[in-house]
mmCIF file with all atom_site columns, C-alpha atoms in Angstrom:
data_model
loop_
_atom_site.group_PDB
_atom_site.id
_atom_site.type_symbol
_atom_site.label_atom_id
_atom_site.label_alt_id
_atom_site.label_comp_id
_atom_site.label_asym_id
_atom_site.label_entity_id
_atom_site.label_seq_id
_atom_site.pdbx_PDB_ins_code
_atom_site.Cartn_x
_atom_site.Cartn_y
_atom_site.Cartn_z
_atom_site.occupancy
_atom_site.B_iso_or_equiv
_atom_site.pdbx_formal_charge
_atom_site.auth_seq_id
_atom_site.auth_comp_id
_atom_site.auth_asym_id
_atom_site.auth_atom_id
_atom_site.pdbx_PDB_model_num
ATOM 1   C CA . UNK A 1 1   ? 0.000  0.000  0.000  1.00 42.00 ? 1   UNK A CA 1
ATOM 2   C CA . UNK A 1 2   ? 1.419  3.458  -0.855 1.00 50.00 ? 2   UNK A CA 1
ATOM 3   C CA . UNK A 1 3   ? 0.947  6.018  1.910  1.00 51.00 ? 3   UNK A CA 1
ATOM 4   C CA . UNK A 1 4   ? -0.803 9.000  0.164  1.00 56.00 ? 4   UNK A CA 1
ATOM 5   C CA . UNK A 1 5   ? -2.151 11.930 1.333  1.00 56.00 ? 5   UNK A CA 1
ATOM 6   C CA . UNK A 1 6   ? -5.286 10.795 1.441  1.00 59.00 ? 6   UNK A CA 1
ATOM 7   C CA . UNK A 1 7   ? -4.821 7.702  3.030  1.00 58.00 ? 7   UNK A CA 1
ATOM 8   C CA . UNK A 1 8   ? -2.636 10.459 6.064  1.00 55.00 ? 8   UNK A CA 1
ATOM 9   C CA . UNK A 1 9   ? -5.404 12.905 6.109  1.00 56.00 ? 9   UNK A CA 1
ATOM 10  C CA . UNK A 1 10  ? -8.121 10.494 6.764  1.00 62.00 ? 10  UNK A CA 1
ATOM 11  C CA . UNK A 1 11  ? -5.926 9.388  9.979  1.00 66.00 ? 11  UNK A CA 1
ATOM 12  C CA . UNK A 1 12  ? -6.462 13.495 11.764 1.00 68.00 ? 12  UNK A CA 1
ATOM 13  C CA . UNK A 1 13  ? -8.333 12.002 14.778 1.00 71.00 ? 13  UNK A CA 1
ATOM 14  C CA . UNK A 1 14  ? -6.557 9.029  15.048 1.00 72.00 ? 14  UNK A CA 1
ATOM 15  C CA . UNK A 1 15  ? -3.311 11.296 15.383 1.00 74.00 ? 15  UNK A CA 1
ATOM 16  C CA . UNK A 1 16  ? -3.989 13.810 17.625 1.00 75.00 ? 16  UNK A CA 1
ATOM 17  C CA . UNK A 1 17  ? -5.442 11.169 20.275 1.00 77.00 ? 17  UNK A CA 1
ATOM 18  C CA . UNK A 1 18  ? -2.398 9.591  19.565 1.00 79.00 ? 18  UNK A CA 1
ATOM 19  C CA . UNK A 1 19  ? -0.323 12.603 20.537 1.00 78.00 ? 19  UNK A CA 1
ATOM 20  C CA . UNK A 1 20  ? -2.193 13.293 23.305 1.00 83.00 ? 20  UNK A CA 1
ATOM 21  C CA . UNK A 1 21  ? -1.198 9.891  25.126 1.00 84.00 ? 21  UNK A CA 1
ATOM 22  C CA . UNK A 1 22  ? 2.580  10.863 23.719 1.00 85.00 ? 22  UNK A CA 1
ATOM 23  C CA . UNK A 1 23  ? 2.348  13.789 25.931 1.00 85.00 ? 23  UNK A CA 1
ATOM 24  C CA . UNK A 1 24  ? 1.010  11.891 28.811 1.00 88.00 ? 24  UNK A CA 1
ATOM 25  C CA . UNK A 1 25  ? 3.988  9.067  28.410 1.00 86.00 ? 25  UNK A CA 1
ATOM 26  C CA . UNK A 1 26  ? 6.290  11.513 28.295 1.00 86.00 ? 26  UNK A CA 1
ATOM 27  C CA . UNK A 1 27  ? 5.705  12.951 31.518 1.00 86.00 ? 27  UNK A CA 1
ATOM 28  C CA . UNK A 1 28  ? 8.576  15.591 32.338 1.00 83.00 ? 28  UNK A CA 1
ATOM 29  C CA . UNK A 1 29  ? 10.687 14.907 29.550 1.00 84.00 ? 29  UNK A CA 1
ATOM 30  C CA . UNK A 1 30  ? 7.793  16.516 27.778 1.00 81.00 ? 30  UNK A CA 1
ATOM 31  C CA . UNK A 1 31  ? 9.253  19.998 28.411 1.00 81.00 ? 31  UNK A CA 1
ATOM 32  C CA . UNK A 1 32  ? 13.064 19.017 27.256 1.00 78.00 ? 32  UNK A CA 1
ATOM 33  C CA . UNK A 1 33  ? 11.425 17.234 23.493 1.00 81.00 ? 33  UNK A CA 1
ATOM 34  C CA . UNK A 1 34  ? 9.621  20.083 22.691 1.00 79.00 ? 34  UNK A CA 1
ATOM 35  C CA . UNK A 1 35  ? 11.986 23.076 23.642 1.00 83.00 ? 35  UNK A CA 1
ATOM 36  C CA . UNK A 1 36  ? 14.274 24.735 21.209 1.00 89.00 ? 36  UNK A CA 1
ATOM 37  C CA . UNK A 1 37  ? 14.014 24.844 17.647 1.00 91.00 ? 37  UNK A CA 1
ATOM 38  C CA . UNK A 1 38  ? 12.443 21.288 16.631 1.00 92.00 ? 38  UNK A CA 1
ATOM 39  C CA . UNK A 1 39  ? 12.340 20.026 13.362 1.00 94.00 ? 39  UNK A CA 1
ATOM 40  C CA . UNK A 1 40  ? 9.770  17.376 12.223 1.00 92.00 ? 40  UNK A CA 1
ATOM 41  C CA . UNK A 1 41  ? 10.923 14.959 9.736  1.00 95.00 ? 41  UNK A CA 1
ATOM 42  C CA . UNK A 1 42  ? 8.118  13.568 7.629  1.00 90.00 ? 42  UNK A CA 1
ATOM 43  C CA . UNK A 1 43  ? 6.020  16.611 9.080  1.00 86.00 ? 43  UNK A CA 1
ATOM 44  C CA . UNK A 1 44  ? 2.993  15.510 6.278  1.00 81.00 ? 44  UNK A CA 1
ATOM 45  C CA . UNK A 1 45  ? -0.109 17.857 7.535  1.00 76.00 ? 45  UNK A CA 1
ATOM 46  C CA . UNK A 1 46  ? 0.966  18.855 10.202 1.00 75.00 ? 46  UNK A CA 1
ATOM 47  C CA . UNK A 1 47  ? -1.285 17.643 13.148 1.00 68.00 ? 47  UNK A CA 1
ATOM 48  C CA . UNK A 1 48  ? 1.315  17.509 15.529 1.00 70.00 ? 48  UNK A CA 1
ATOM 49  C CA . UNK A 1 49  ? 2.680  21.362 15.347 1.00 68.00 ? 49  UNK A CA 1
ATOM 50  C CA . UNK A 1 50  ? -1.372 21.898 15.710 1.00 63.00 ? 50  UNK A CA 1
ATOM 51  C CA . UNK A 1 51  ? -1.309 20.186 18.666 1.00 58.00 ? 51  UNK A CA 1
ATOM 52  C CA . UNK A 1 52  ? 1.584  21.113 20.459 1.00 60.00 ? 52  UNK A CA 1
ATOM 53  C CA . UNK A 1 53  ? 2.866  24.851 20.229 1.00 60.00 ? 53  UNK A CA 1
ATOM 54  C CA . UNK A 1 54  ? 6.375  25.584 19.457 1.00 65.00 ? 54  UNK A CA 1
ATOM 55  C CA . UNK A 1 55  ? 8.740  26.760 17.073 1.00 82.00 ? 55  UNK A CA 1
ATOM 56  C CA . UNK A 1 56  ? 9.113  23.931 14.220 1.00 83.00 ? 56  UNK A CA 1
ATOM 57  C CA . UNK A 1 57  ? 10.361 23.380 11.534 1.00 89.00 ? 57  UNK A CA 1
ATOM 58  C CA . UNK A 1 58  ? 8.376  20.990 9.093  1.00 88.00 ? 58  UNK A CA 1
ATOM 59  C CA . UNK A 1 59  ? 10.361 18.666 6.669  1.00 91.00 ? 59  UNK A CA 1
ATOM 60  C CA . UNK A 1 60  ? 8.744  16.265 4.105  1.00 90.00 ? 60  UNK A CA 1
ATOM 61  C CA . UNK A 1 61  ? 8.931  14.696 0.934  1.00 90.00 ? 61  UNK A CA 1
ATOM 62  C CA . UNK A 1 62  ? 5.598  15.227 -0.219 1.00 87.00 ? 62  UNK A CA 1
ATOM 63  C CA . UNK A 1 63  ? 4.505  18.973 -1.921 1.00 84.00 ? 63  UNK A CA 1
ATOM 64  C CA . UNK A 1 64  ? 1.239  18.400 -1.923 1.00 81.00 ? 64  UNK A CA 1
ATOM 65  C CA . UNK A 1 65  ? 1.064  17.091 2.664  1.00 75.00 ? 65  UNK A CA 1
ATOM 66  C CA . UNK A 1 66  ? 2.803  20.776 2.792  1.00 76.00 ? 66  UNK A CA 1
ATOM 67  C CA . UNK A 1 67  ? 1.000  23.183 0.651  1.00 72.00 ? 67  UNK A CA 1
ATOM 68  C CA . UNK A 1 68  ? -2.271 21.297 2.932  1.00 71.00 ? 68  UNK A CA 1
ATOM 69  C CA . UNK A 1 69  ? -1.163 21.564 5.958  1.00 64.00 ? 69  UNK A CA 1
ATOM 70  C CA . UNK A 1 70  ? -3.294 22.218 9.075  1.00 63.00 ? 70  UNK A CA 1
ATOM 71  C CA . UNK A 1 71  ? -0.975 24.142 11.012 1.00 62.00 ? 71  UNK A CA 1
ATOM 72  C CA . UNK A 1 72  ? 1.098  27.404 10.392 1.00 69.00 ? 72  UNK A CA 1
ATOM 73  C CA . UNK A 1 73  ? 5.003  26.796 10.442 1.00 77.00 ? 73  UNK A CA 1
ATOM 74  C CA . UNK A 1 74  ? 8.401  26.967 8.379  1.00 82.00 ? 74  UNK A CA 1
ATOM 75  C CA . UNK A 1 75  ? 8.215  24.215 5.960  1.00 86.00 ? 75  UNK A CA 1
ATOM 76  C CA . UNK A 1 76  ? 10.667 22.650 3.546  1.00 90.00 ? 76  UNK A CA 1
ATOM 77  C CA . UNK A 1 77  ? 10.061 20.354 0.825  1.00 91.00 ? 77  UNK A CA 1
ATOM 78  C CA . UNK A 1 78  ? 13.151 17.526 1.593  1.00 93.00 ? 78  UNK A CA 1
ATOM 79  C CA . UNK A 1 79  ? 14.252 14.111 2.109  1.00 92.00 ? 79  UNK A CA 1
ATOM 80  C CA . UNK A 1 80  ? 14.685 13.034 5.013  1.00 92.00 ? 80  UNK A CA 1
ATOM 81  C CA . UNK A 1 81  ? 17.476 10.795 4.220  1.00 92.00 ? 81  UNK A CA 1
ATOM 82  C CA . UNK A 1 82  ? 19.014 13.809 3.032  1.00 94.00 ? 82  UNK A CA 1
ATOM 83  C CA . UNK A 1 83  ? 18.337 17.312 5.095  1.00 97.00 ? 83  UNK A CA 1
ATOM 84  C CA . UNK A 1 84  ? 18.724 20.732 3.735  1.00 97.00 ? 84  UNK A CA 1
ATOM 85  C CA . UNK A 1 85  ? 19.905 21.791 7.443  1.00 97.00 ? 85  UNK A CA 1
ATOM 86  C CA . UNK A 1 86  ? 23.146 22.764 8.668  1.00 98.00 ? 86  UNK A CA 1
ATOM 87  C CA . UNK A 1 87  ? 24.982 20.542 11.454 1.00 98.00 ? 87  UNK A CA 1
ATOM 88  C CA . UNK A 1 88  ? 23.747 20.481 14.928 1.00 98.00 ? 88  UNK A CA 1
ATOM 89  C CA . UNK A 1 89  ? 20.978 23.496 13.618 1.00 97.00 ? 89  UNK A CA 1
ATOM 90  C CA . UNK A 1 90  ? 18.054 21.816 16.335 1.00 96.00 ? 90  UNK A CA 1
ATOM 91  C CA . UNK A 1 91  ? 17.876 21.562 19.631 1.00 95.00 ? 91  UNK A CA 1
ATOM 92  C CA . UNK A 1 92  ? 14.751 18.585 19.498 1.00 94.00 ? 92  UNK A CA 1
ATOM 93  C CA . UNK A 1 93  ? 14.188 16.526 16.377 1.00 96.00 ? 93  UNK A CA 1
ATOM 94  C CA . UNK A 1 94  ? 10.699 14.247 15.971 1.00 93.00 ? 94  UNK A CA 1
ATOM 95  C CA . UNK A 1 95  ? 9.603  11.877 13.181 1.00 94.00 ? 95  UNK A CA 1
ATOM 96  C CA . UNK A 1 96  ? 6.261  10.467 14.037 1.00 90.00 ? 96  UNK A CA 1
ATOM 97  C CA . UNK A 1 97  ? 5.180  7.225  11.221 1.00 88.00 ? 97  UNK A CA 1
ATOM 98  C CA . UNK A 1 98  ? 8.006  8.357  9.310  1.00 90.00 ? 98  UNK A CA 1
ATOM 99  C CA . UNK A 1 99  ? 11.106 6.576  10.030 1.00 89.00 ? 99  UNK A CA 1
ATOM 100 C CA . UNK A 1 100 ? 10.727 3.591  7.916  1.00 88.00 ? 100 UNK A CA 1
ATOM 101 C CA . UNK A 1 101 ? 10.482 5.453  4.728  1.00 88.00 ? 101 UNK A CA 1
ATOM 102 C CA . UNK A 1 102 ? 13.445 6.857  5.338  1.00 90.00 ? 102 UNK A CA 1
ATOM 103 C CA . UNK A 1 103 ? 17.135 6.173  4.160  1.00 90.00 ? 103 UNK A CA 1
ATOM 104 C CA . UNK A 1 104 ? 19.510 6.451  7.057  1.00 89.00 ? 104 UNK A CA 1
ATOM 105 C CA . UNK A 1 105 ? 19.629 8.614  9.912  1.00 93.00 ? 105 UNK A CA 1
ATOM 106 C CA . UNK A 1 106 ? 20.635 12.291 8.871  1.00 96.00 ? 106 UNK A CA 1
ATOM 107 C CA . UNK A 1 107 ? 18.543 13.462 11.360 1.00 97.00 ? 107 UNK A CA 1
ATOM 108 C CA . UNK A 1 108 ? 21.072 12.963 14.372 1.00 98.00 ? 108 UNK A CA 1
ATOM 109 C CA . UNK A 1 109 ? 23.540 15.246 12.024 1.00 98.00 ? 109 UNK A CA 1
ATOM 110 C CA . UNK A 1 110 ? 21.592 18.072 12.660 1.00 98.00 ? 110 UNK A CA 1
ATOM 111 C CA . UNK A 1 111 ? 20.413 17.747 15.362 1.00 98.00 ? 111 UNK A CA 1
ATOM 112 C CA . UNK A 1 112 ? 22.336 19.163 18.734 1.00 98.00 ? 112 UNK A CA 1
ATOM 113 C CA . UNK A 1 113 ? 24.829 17.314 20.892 1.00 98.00 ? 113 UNK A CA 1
ATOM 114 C CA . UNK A 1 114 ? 23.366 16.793 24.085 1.00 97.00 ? 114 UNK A CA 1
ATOM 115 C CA . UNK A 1 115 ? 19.596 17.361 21.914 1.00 96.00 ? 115 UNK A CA 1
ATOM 116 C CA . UNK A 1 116 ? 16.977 15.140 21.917 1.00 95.00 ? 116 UNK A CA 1
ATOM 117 C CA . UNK A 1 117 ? 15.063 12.863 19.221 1.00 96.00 ? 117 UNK A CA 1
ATOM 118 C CA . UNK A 1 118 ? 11.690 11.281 19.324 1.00 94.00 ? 118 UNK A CA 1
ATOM 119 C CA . UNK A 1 119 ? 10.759 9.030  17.105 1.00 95.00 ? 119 UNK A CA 1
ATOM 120 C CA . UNK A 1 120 ? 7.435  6.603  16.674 1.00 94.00 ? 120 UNK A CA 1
ATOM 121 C CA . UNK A 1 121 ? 6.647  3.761  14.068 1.00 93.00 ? 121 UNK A CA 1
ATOM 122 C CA . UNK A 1 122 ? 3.224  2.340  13.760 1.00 91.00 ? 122 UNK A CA 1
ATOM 123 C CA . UNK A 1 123 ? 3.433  -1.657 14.638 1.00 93.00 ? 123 UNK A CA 1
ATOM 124 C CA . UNK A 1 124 ? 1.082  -4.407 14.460 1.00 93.00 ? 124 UNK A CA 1
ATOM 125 C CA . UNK A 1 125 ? 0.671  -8.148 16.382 1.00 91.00 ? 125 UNK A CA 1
ATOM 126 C CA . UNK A 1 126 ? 3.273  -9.702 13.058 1.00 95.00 ? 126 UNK A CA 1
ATOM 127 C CA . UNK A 1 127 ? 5.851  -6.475 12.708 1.00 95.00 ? 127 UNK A CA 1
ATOM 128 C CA . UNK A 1 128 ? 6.271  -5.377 16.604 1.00 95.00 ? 128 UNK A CA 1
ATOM 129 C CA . UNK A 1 129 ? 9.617  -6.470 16.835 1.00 96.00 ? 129 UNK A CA 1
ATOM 130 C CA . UNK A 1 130 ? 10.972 -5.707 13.564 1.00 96.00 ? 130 UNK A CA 1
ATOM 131 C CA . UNK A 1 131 ? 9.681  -2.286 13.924 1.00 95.00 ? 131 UNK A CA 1
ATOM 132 C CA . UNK A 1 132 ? 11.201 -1.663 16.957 1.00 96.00 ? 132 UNK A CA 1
ATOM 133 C CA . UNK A 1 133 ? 14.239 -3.352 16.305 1.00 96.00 ? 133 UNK A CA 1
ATOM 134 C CA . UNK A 1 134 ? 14.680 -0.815 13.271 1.00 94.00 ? 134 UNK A CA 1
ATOM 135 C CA . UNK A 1 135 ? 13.629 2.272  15.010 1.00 95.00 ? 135 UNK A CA 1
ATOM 136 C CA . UNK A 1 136 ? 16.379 1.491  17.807 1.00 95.00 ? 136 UNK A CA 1
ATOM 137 C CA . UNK A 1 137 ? 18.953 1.306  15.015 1.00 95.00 ? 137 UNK A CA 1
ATOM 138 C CA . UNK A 1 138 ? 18.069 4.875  13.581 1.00 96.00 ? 138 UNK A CA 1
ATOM 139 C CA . UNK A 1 139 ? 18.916 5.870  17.697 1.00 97.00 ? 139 UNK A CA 1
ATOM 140 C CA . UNK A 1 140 ? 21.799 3.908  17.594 1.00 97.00 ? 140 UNK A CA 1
ATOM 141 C CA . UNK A 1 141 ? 25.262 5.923  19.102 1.00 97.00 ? 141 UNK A CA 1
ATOM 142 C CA . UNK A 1 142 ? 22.451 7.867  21.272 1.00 98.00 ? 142 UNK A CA 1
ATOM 143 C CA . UNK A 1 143 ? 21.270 7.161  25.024 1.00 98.00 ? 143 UNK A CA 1
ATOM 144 C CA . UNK A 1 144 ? 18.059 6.337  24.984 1.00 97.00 ? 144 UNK A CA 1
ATOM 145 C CA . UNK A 1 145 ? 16.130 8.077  27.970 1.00 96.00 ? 145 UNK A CA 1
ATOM 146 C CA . UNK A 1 146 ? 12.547 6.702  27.405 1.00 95.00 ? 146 UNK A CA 1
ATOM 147 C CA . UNK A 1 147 ? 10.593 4.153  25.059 1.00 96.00 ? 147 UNK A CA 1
ATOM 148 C CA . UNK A 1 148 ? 6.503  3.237  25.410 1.00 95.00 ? 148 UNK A CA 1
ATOM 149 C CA . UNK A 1 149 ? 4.061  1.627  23.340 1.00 95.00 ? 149 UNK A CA 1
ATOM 150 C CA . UNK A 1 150 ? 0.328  3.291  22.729 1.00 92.00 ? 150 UNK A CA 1
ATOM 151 C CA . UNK A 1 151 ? -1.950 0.725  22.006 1.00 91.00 ? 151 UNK A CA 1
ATOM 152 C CA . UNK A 1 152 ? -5.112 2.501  19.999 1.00 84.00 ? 152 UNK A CA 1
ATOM 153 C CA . UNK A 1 153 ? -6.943 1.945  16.786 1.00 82.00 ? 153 UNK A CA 1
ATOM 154 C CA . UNK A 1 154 ? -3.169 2.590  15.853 1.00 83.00 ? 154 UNK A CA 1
ATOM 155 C CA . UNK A 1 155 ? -0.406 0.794  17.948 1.00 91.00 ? 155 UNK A CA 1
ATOM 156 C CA . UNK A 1 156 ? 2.532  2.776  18.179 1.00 92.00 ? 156 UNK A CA 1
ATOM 157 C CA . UNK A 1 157 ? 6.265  2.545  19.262 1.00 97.00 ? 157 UNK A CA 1
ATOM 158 C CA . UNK A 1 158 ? 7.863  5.631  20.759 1.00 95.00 ? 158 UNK A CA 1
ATOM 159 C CA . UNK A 1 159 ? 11.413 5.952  21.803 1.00 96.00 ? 159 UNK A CA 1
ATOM 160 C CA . UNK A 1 160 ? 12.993 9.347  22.917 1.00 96.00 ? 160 UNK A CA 1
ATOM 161 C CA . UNK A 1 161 ? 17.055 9.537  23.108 1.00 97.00 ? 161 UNK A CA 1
ATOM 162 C CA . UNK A 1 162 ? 19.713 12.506 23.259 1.00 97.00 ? 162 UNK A CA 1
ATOM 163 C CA . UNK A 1 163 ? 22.612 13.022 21.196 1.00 98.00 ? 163 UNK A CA 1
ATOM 164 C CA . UNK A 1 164 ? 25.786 12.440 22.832 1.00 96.00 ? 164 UNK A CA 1
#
């Protein structure tokens, strides 16, 4: 199946209860993953700069998830694999249901030493451990401070590490 925008924009309410648990999971590291200047890679519409305020930066692949976006912020059309940014340029980076698309992990280039990354995959019951295996290797080289799973109409892994 090819992730499209439709198939992303028909998942809004799915997302934002999603995000709301996130926030509850994360407890007090809350404050130190969305401080700074964060970048989202694989931003698509935007639902999670709509529901948490801060100062983001959106990066995707996909022209048409940014010229439709639901929130107001920066946004760059870019590969993740590949980002337009200069070293250590953010203080937080996030990829939520993005990682696996992606090619490598640029994102802990620029991103800050001593910064922090979260990053989520969506699993089900037959690709749990793959998918967590995999997202543990994009973190690898970084201390990972906190990893949870939501369980919802969409199951998701969620690991948060810093650069060291």
């Amino acid at each position: 199946m090819e992730f499209t925008p439709g198939i992303y924009g028909s998942w809004q309410q799915v997302q934002e209860q999603k995000y709301k648990e996130m926030k509850r999971q994360l407890g007090g590291l809350f404050g130190e993953v969305f401080s700074g200047v964060i970048l989202d890679v694989g931003c698509g519409f935007g639902y999670l700069e709509k529901t948490f305020k801060g100062r983001y930066i959106g990066a995707d692949n996909s022209s048409e998830m940014l010229h439709n976006q639901v929130a107001i912020f920066p946004r760059v059309l870019a590969d993740g694999g590949s980002l337009p940014f200069k070293n250590g340029s953010f203080d937080s980076v996030i990829s939520i249901d993005a990682m696996h698309l992606i090619r490598g992990d640029d994102f802990k280039r620029v991103l800050k030493k001593g910064g922090t990354a979260m990053i989520s995959i969506f699993f089900n019951d037959r690709n749990y451990v793959e998918r967590k295996e995999m997202l543990r290797e994009k973190l690898s080289g970084m201390d990972i401070l906190h990893d949870f799973t939501i369980h919802g109409r969409e199951n998701e892994y969620v690991a948060v590490a810093r650069k060291i």
